[in-house]
mmCIF file of C-alpha atoms in Angstrom:
data_model
loop_
_atom_site.group_PDB
_atom_site.id
_atom_site.type_symbol
_atom_site.label_atom_id
_atom_site.label_comp_id
_atom_site.label_asym_id
_atom_site.label_seq_id
_atom_site.Cartn_x
_atom_site.Cartn_y
_atom_site.Cartn_z
ATOM 1 C CA UNK A 5 -1.773 -6.794 0.737
ATOM 2 C CA UNK A 6 -2.276 -5.028 -2.582
ATOM 3 C CA UNK A 7 -5.537 -5.259 -4.440
ATOM 4 C CA UNK A 8 -5.753 -5.623 -8.170
ATOM 5 C CA UNK A 9 -8.710 -5.716 -10.523
ATOM 6 C CA UNK A 10 -9.297 -9.289 -11.733
ATOM 7 C CA UNK A 11 -9.201 -8.271 -15.389
ATOM 8 C CA UNK A 12 -5.727 -6.828 -14.875
ATOM 9 C CA UNK A 13 -4.532 -9.687 -12.682
ATOM 10 C CA UNK A 14 -5.450 -12.345 -15.243
ATOM 11 C CA UNK A 15 -4.657 -10.328 -18.375
ATOM 12 C CA UNK A 16 -2.426 -12.338 -20.742
ATOM 13 C CA UNK A 17 1.235 -11.403 -20.559
ATOM 14 C CA UNK A 18 2.475 -13.178 -23.692
ATOM 15 C CA UNK A 19 1.066 -13.995 -27.105
ATOM 16 C CA UNK A 20 0.874 -17.694 -26.164
ATOM 17 C CA UNK A 21 -1.507 -16.835 -23.298
ATOM 18 C CA UNK A 22 -3.919 -15.023 -25.634
ATOM 19 C CA UNK A 23 -7.138 -16.763 -26.608
ATOM 20 C CA UNK A 24 -8.445 -16.043 -30.089
ATOM 21 C CA UNK A 25 -7.138 -13.596 -32.667
ATOM 22 C CA UNK A 26 -4.619 -16.194 -33.872
ATOM 23 C CA UNK A 27 -4.240 -14.533 -37.280
ATOM 24 C CA UNK A 28 -3.239 -11.256 -35.618
ATOM 25 C CA UNK A 29 -0.901 -12.917 -33.153
ATOM 26 C CA UNK A 30 0.797 -14.992 -35.853
ATOM 27 C CA UNK A 31 1.346 -11.898 -38.008
ATOM 28 C CA UNK A 32 2.974 -10.095 -35.062
ATOM 29 C CA UNK A 33 5.100 -13.118 -34.100
ATOM 30 C CA UNK A 34 6.279 -13.451 -37.714
ATOM 31 C CA UNK A 35 7.151 -9.740 -37.845
ATOM 32 C CA UNK A 36 9.091 -9.948 -34.574
ATOM 33 C CA UNK A 37 10.964 -13.111 -35.535
ATOM 34 C CA UNK A 38 11.893 -11.826 -38.985
ATOM 35 C CA UNK A 39 12.771 -8.332 -37.744
ATOM 36 C CA UNK A 40 10.319 -6.779 -40.196
ATOM 37 C CA UNK A 41 8.419 -4.502 -37.860
ATOM 38 C CA UNK A 42 6.284 -1.567 -38.855
ATOM 39 C CA UNK A 43 6.539 1.748 -37.037
ATOM 40 C CA UNK A 44 2.795 1.860 -36.329
ATOM 41 C CA UNK A 45 0.034 -0.689 -35.824
ATOM 42 C CA UNK A 46 -3.731 -0.226 -35.820
ATOM 43 C CA UNK A 47 -5.719 -2.788 -33.860
ATOM 44 C CA UNK A 48 -9.446 -2.694 -34.535
ATOM 45 C CA UNK A 49 -12.388 -4.591 -33.149
ATOM 46 C CA UNK A 50 -15.197 -4.485 -30.675
ATOM 47 C CA UNK A 51 -14.757 -3.840 -26.989
ATOM 48 C CA UNK A 52 -13.014 -6.643 -25.126
ATOM 49 C CA UNK A 53 -11.298 -8.468 -27.994
ATOM 50 C CA UNK A 54 -7.818 -7.673 -26.651
ATOM 51 C CA UNK A 55 -6.571 -4.691 -28.655
ATOM 52 C CA UNK A 56 -4.908 -2.992 -25.696
ATOM 53 C CA UNK A 57 -3.622 -6.298 -24.324
ATOM 54 C CA UNK A 58 -1.974 -7.161 -27.652
ATOM 55 C CA UNK A 59 -0.415 -3.683 -27.791
ATOM 56 C CA UNK A 60 1.023 -4.082 -24.282
ATOM 57 C CA UNK A 61 2.416 -7.521 -25.107
ATOM 58 C CA UNK A 62 3.970 -6.052 -28.256
ATOM 59 C CA UNK A 63 5.548 -3.339 -26.082
ATOM 60 C CA UNK A 64 7.074 -6.071 -23.890
ATOM 61 C CA UNK A 65 8.343 -7.904 -26.981
ATOM 62 C CA UNK A 66 10.078 -4.772 -28.236
ATOM 63 C CA UNK A 67 11.567 -3.716 -24.896
ATOM 64 C CA UNK A 68 12.375 -7.001 -23.116
ATOM 65 C CA UNK A 69 15.907 -7.020 -21.699
ATOM 66 C CA UNK A 70 16.570 -10.309 -23.545
ATOM 67 C CA UNK A 71 16.246 -8.434 -26.846
ATOM 68 C CA UNK A 72 13.472 -8.029 -29.384
ATOM 69 C CA UNK A 73 11.575 -11.291 -29.187
ATOM 70 C CA UNK A 74 8.157 -12.828 -29.794
ATOM 71 C CA UNK A 75 8.329 -14.360 -26.302
ATOM 72 C CA UNK A 76 9.163 -11.719 -23.687
ATOM 73 C CA UNK A 77 10.577 -13.082 -20.431
ATOM 74 C CA UNK A 78 8.061 -11.318 -18.201
ATOM 75 C CA UNK A 79 10.695 -11.154 -15.450
ATOM 76 C CA UNK A 80 13.083 -8.376 -16.435
ATOM 77 C CA UNK A 81 12.682 -4.769 -15.386
ATOM 78 C CA UNK A 82 11.182 -3.644 -18.701
ATOM 79 C CA UNK A 83 8.600 -6.463 -18.789
ATOM 80 C CA UNK A 84 7.661 -5.928 -15.137
ATOM 81 C CA UNK A 85 7.259 -2.168 -15.574
ATOM 82 C CA UNK A 86 5.013 -2.614 -18.610
ATOM 83 C CA UNK A 87 2.934 -5.307 -16.888
ATOM 84 C CA UNK A 88 2.488 -3.117 -13.808
ATOM 85 C CA UNK A 89 1.629 -0.032 -15.869
ATOM 86 C CA UNK A 90 4.577 2.000 -14.634
ATOM 87 C CA UNK A 91 6.915 2.074 -17.625
ATOM 88 C CA UNK A 92 7.959 5.626 -18.436
ATOM 89 C CA UNK A 93 8.537 4.576 -22.037
ATOM 90 C CA UNK A 94 5.032 3.201 -22.619
ATOM 91 C CA UNK A 95 2.787 6.218 -22.941
ATOM 92 C CA UNK A 96 -0.887 5.279 -22.921
ATOM 93 C CA UNK A 97 -3.353 7.924 -24.037
ATOM 94 C CA UNK A 98 -7.124 7.664 -23.862
ATOM 95 C CA UNK A 99 -8.080 9.566 -26.997
ATOM 96 C CA UNK A 100 -11.738 9.551 -25.933
ATOM 97 C CA UNK A 101 -10.922 12.059 -23.199
ATOM 98 C CA UNK A 102 -8.094 13.871 -25.022
ATOM 99 C CA UNK A 103 -9.707 14.822 -28.313
ATOM 100 C CA UNK A 104 -8.384 18.370 -28.713
ATOM 101 C CA UNK A 105 -5.598 19.354 -31.082
ATOM 102 C CA UNK A 106 -3.678 20.822 -28.134
ATOM 103 C CA UNK A 107 -3.719 17.415 -26.413
ATOM 104 C CA UNK A 108 -2.327 15.759 -29.544
ATOM 105 C CA UNK A 109 0.327 18.448 -29.988
ATOM 106 C CA UNK A 110 1.384 17.988 -26.362
ATOM 107 C CA UNK A 111 1.765 14.263 -26.997
ATOM 108 C CA UNK A 112 3.746 14.902 -30.171
ATOM 109 C CA UNK A 113 6.115 17.278 -28.372
ATOM 110 C CA UNK A 114 7.068 14.307 -26.205
ATOM 111 C CA UNK A 115 7.918 12.213 -29.287
ATOM 112 C CA UNK A 116 11.172 14.108 -29.845
ATOM 113 C CA UNK A 117 12.654 12.658 -26.648
ATOM 114 C CA UNK A 118 14.458 9.333 -26.779
ATOM 115 C CA UNK A 119 13.389 6.438 -24.544
ATOM 116 C CA UNK A 120 14.508 6.830 -20.948
ATOM 117 C CA UNK A 121 15.045 3.212 -19.928
ATOM 118 C CA UNK A 122 13.743 1.029 -22.728
ATOM 119 C CA UNK A 123 14.811 0.228 -26.257
ATOM 120 C CA UNK A 124 11.681 1.836 -27.714
ATOM 121 C CA UNK A 125 9.290 4.500 -26.557
ATOM 122 C CA UNK A 126 5.806 3.165 -27.313
ATOM 123 C CA UNK A 127 2.743 5.355 -27.727
ATOM 124 C CA UNK A 128 -0.485 3.451 -27.177
ATOM 125 C CA UNK A 129 -3.391 5.617 -28.289
ATOM 126 C CA UNK A 130 -6.613 3.971 -27.184
ATOM 127 C CA UNK A 131 -9.959 4.953 -28.735
ATOM 128 C CA UNK A 132 -8.133 6.660 -31.594
ATOM 129 C CA UNK A 133 -11.381 6.967 -33.555
ATOM 130 C CA UNK A 134 -12.509 9.619 -31.041
ATOM 131 C CA UNK A 135 -9.843 12.116 -32.122
ATOM 132 C CA UNK A 136 -10.984 15.166 -34.052
ATOM 133 C CA UNK A 137 -9.976 15.615 -37.700
ATOM 134 C CA UNK A 138 -7.472 18.284 -36.663
ATOM 135 C CA UNK A 139 -5.934 15.927 -34.104
ATOM 136 C CA UNK A 140 -5.669 13.197 -36.752
ATOM 137 C CA UNK A 141 -3.887 15.629 -39.043
ATOM 138 C CA UNK A 142 -1.471 16.638 -36.275
ATOM 139 C CA UNK A 143 -0.700 12.949 -35.682
ATOM 140 C CA UNK A 144 -0.226 12.149 -39.365
ATOM 141 C CA UNK A 145 3.354 13.442 -39.779
ATOM 142 C CA UNK A 146 4.603 11.367 -36.851
ATOM 143 C CA UNK A 147 2.871 8.292 -38.222
ATOM 144 C CA UNK A 148 4.428 8.848 -41.649
ATOM 145 C CA UNK A 149 7.933 9.664 -40.404
ATOM 146 C CA UNK A 150 8.468 8.547 -36.805
ATOM 147 C CA UNK A 151 11.750 9.374 -35.077
ATOM 148 C CA UNK A 152 14.086 6.417 -34.414
ATOM 149 C CA UNK A 153 13.281 4.275 -31.363
ATOM 150 C CA UNK A 154 9.587 5.244 -31.369
ATOM 151 C CA UNK A 155 6.585 3.056 -32.111
ATOM 152 C CA UNK A 156 2.918 3.967 -32.237
ATOM 153 C CA UNK A 157 0.100 1.551 -31.525
ATOM 154 C CA UNK A 158 -3.505 2.606 -31.766
ATOM 155 C CA UNK A 159 -6.758 0.988 -30.811
ATOM 156 C CA UNK A 160 -10.146 1.544 -32.387
ATOM 157 C CA UNK A 161 -13.441 0.165 -31.096
ATOM 158 C CA UNK A 162 -15.027 0.233 -34.511
ATOM 159 C CA UNK A 163 -15.435 -3.103 -36.184
ATOM 160 C CA UNK A 164 -12.666 -4.284 -38.473
ATOM 161 C CA UNK A 165 -15.118 -4.179 -41.371
ATOM 162 C CA UNK A 166 -15.924 -0.516 -40.706
ATOM 163 C CA UNK A 167 -12.238 0.360 -40.507
ATOM 164 C CA UNK A 168 -11.512 -1.482 -43.750
ATOM 165 C CA UNK A 169 -14.484 0.177 -45.455
ATOM 166 C CA UNK A 170 -12.907 3.573 -44.819
ATOM 167 C CA UNK A 171 -14.916 4.539 -41.759
ATOM 168 C CA UNK A 172 -11.804 6.014 -40.172
ATOM 169 C CA UNK A 173 -12.047 9.745 -40.526
ATOM 170 C CA UNK A 174 -8.696 10.375 -42.196
ATOM 171 C CA UNK A 175 -7.863 7.739 -44.839
ATOM 172 C CA UNK A 176 -4.181 8.726 -44.889
ATOM 173 C CA UNK A 177 -3.789 7.512 -41.308
ATOM 174 C CA UNK A 178 -5.481 4.233 -42.092
ATOM 175 C CA UNK A 179 -3.225 3.617 -45.088
ATOM 176 C CA UNK A 180 -0.071 4.363 -43.073
ATOM 177 C CA UNK A 181 -0.726 1.618 -40.543
ATOM 178 C CA UNK A 182 -0.391 -2.104 -40.798
ATOM 179 C CA UNK A 183 -3.942 -3.072 -39.890
ATOM 180 C CA UNK A 184 -3.891 -6.174 -37.729
#
């Protein structure tokens, strides 16, 4: 019998299972359905509002074996791997513990490689506000000009108001992202 943390066991797996944040979810669903996706997304808000969950669902939507969809099947290999946290093409980085420029450069070296099994290689950078200014600058070029088949999703625990008021350290990064 395998044990799983309750928060992970009951974490929403599709946008329709999410509670709250309807304006964000609708914007993402519209982007997926119209095929007008951005190469990077910045999700901001306080702890526990679902930034990482939304990013993981978006990763499923982009890589589901049924094609790019707003309603991933949740059954295919790509969806299962993402849900179980074992997808080699979903790279999750905790920026709070990897704040050095060398850590960011190591991550960016990996960007040159195409996805192994999925349609897109997704980089989920959690706690992005903890990166140093030099790390932000190293990340900037990839955010401005990502290679094909790569997507970057970042999470920031600052409030949306603080992010919109320019509290993010490097304004160029903020302006390059579609803030949801």
